[in-house]
Amino acid sequence: MMNPLATRELGTTGIMLTQLGLGGTSVGSLFGKITDDDGVKVVKTAYDAGVRYFDTAPLYGCGSSERRFGLGLKDVPRDSFVLSDKVGRYLEPDPEGTGAGKGGNFHDDEPYRLVMDYSPDAIRRSFEDSLKRTGMDHFDIVYVHDPQLHVYQVMRRRLPDPCPG
């Protein structure tokens, strides 16, 4: 395993990010389907190469990216990397498999459909579901995903603290 890459502080947060991170779109089969094994290998290879910043979201493969990141990072110390996720979309079961709302360029066969919702309850649900899919106990950073698509809805709401206490 290689030493981590050079880092920089994220603003004044105290969170140190490697200057190179791994985004989860490709791990979620953006533009072409990949297997769970290959997605996990991508994550592990990035970690072994020194990457310590990983970013995912429910949108990426309807949860497959989050699941694969969790599997790829489960055997390394949780305090050795930074993981970010996003809220603003959550997944609902889609037993018919119509793919409604899946995000047209993702090619996984997850049994979910995406729902875009920036309400406090939906944000909390998205956050909690993402923790379960990754198998993590926390995220270091949580972004609001694509707020520009519903800027007025986002701005009218006070976003809840996903980690109270």
GROMACS .gro file of C-alpha atoms in nm:
model
  165
    1MET     CA    1   0.000   0.000   0.000
    2MET     CA    2   0.124   0.345  -0.092
    3ASN     CA    3   0.133   0.644   0.142
    4PRO     CA    4  -0.164   0.878   0.108
    5LEU     CA    5  -0.140   1.151  -0.153
    6ALA     CA    6  -0.078   1.513  -0.058
    7THR     CA    7  -0.369   1.673   0.128
    8ARG     CA    8  -0.534   2.013   0.162
    9GLU     CA    9  -0.780   2.141   0.418
   10LEU     CA   10  -1.140   2.181   0.304
   11GLY     CA   11  -1.194   2.551   0.378
   12THR     CA   12  -1.155   2.598   0.752
   13THR     CA   13  -1.330   2.274   0.849
   14GLY     CA   14  -1.025   2.083   0.966
   15ILE     CA   15  -1.115   1.809   0.716
   16MET     CA   16  -0.810   1.712   0.516
   17LEU     CA   17  -0.873   1.586   0.162
   18THR     CA   18  -0.626   1.420  -0.066
   19GLN     CA   19  -0.572   1.636  -0.372
   20LEU     CA   20  -0.704   1.348  -0.579
   21GLY     CA   21  -1.031   1.182  -0.485
   22LEU     CA   22  -1.250   0.908  -0.627
   23GLY     CA   23  -1.599   1.004  -0.739
   24GLY     CA   24  -1.868   0.741  -0.740
   25THR     CA   25  -2.034   0.787  -1.077
   26SER     CA   26  -1.824   0.529  -1.258
   27VAL     CA   27  -1.851   0.291  -0.962
   28GLY     CA   28  -2.228   0.332  -1.006
   29SER     CA   29  -2.212   0.224  -1.371
   30LEU     CA   30  -2.232   0.563  -1.538
   31PHE     CA   31  -2.236   0.516  -1.918
   32GLY     CA   32  -2.184   0.139  -1.890
   33LYS     CA   33  -2.260  -0.144  -1.653
   34ILE     CA   34  -1.987  -0.274  -1.424
   35THR     CA   35  -1.997  -0.562  -1.178
   36ASP     CA   36  -1.991  -0.534  -0.801
   37ASP     CA   37  -1.650  -0.704  -0.802
   38ASP     CA   38  -1.507  -0.450  -1.047
   39GLY     CA   39  -1.658  -0.156  -0.858
   40VAL     CA   40  -1.510  -0.278  -0.530
   41LYS     CA   41  -1.172  -0.331  -0.703
   42VAL     CA   42  -1.176   0.030  -0.825
   43VAL     CA   43  -1.231   0.156  -0.470
   44LYS     CA   44  -0.965  -0.072  -0.319
   45THR     CA   45  -0.715   0.013  -0.593
   46ALA     CA   46  -0.768   0.386  -0.536
   47TYR     CA   47  -0.716   0.342  -0.162
   48ASP     CA   48  -0.403   0.133  -0.219
   49ALA     CA   49  -0.272   0.408  -0.451
   50GLY     CA   50  -0.304   0.666  -0.173
   51VAL     CA   51  -0.645   0.820  -0.243
   52ARG     CA   52  -0.820   0.906   0.083
   53TYR     CA   53  -1.119   1.110  -0.037
   54PHE     CA   54  -1.422   0.923  -0.169
   55ASP     CA   55  -1.752   1.073  -0.285
   56THR     CA   56  -2.078   0.897  -0.364
   57ALA     CA   57  -2.455   0.955  -0.376
   58PRO     CA   58  -2.784   0.766  -0.398
   59LEU     CA   59  -2.816   0.883  -0.760
   60TYR     CA   60  -2.505   0.696  -0.869
   61GLY     CA   61  -2.640   0.362  -0.986
   62CYS     CA   62  -2.952   0.388  -0.766
   63GLY     CA   63  -2.742   0.301  -0.461
   64SER     CA   64  -2.490   0.064  -0.619
   65SER     CA   65  -2.208   0.318  -0.589
   66GLU     CA   66  -2.273   0.363  -0.216
   67ARG     CA   67  -2.287  -0.013  -0.163
   68ARG     CA   68  -1.965  -0.070  -0.357
   69PHE     CA   69  -1.780   0.208  -0.173
   70GLY     CA   70  -1.885   0.052   0.155
   71LEU     CA   71  -1.762  -0.290   0.048
   72GLY     CA   72  -1.436  -0.149  -0.084
   73LEU     CA   73  -1.360   0.049   0.232
   74LYS     CA   74  -1.493  -0.187   0.500
   75ASP     CA   75  -1.156  -0.343   0.582
   76VAL     CA   76  -0.959  -0.021   0.628
   77PRO     CA   77  -0.963   0.200   0.939
   78ARG     CA   78  -1.258   0.441   0.920
   79ASP     CA   79  -1.042   0.732   1.033
   80SER     CA   80  -0.799   0.677   0.743
   81PHE     CA   81  -1.026   0.824   0.473
   82VAL     CA   82  -1.286   1.095   0.413
   83LEU     CA   83  -1.623   0.990   0.274
   84SER     CA   84  -1.883   1.230   0.139
   85ASP     CA   85  -2.238   1.156   0.032
   86LYS     CA   86  -2.533   1.360  -0.085
   87VAL     CA   87  -2.894   1.428   0.011
   88GLY     CA   88  -3.181   1.556  -0.201
   89ARG     CA   89  -3.268   1.220  -0.354
   90TYR     CA   90  -3.377   0.901  -0.188
   91LEU     CA   91  -3.456   0.556  -0.322
   92GLU     CA   92  -3.791   0.379  -0.321
   93PRO     CA   93  -3.846   0.013  -0.408
   94ASP     CA   94  -3.929  -0.038  -0.774
   95PRO     CA   95  -4.046  -0.401  -0.793
   96GLU     CA   96  -4.174  -0.355  -1.149
   97GLY     CA   97  -3.825  -0.246  -1.257
   98THR     CA   98  -3.952   0.033  -1.479
   99GLY     CA   99  -3.647   0.243  -1.399
  100ALA     CA  100  -3.860   0.554  -1.359
  101GLY     CA  101  -3.643   0.835  -1.227
  102LYS     CA  102  -3.322   0.630  -1.236
  103GLY     CA  103  -3.107   0.887  -1.410
  104GLY     CA  104  -3.073   0.789  -1.773
  105ASN     CA  105  -2.698   0.734  -1.797
  106PHE     CA  106  -2.665   0.485  -1.510
  107HIS     CA  107  -2.681   0.118  -1.605
  108ASP     CA  108  -2.723  -0.084  -1.288
  109ASP     CA  109  -3.020  -0.310  -1.222
  110GLU     CA  110  -3.091  -0.199  -0.866
  111PRO     CA  111  -3.458  -0.253  -0.770
  112TYR     CA  112  -3.515   0.116  -0.687
  113ARG     CA  113  -3.636   0.436  -0.836
  114LEU     CA  114  -3.507   0.781  -0.742
  115VAL     CA  115  -3.722   1.044  -0.577
  116MET     CA  116  -3.597   1.402  -0.566
  117ASP     CA  117  -3.708   1.568  -0.243
  118TYR     CA  118  -3.543   1.837  -0.031
  119SER     CA  119  -3.789   1.828   0.259
  120PRO     CA  120  -3.638   1.775   0.606
  121ASP     CA  121  -3.792   1.427   0.637
  122ALA     CA  122  -3.661   1.324   0.295
  123ILE     CA  123  -3.314   1.457   0.374
  124ARG     CA  124  -3.302   1.258   0.696
  125ARG     CA  125  -3.432   0.947   0.517
  126SER     CA  126  -3.176   0.984   0.238
  127PHE     CA  127  -2.895   1.027   0.490
  128GLU     CA  128  -2.998   0.728   0.703
  129ASP     CA  129  -3.053   0.502   0.401
  130SER     CA  130  -2.712   0.599   0.262
  131LEU     CA  131  -2.546   0.505   0.591
  132LYS     CA  132  -2.711   0.163   0.568
  133ARG     CA  133  -2.608   0.108   0.206
  134THR     CA  134  -2.245   0.200   0.276
  135GLY     CA  135  -2.234   0.018   0.610
  136MET     CA  136  -2.067   0.325   0.761
  137ASP     CA  137  -2.144   0.485   1.095
  138HIS     CA  138  -2.098   0.840   0.964
  139PHE     CA  139  -2.011   1.059   0.667
  140ASP     CA  140  -1.745   1.325   0.697
  141ILE     CA  141  -1.918   1.556   0.448
  142VAL     CA  142  -2.280   1.565   0.329
  143TYR     CA  143  -2.364   1.776   0.026
  144VAL     CA  144  -2.704   1.887  -0.105
  145HIS     CA  145  -2.718   1.718  -0.448
  146ASP     CA  146  -2.810   1.940  -0.742
  147PRO     CA  147  -2.980   2.214  -0.536
  148GLN     CA  148  -2.991   2.435  -0.846
  149LEU     CA  149  -3.265   2.210  -0.983
  150HIS     CA  150  -3.496   2.319  -0.700
  151VAL     CA  151  -3.321   2.624  -0.560
  152TYR     CA  152  -3.636   2.784  -0.418
  153GLN     CA  153  -3.744   2.466  -0.240
  154VAL     CA  154  -3.395   2.425  -0.093
  155MET     CA  155  -3.363   2.789   0.014
  156ARG     CA  156  -3.706   2.797   0.182
  157ARG     CA  157  -3.613   2.513   0.413
  158ARG     CA  158  -3.380   2.495   0.706
  159LEU     CA  159  -3.187   2.176   0.643
  160PRO     CA  160  -3.185   1.944   0.946
  161ASP     CA  161  -2.866   1.846   1.118
  162PRO     CA  162  -2.827   1.483   1.005
  163CYS     CA  163  -2.605   1.409   1.307
  164PRO     CA  164  -2.776   1.572   1.607
  165GLY     CA  165  -2.602   1.552   1.942
   0.00000   0.00000   0.00000
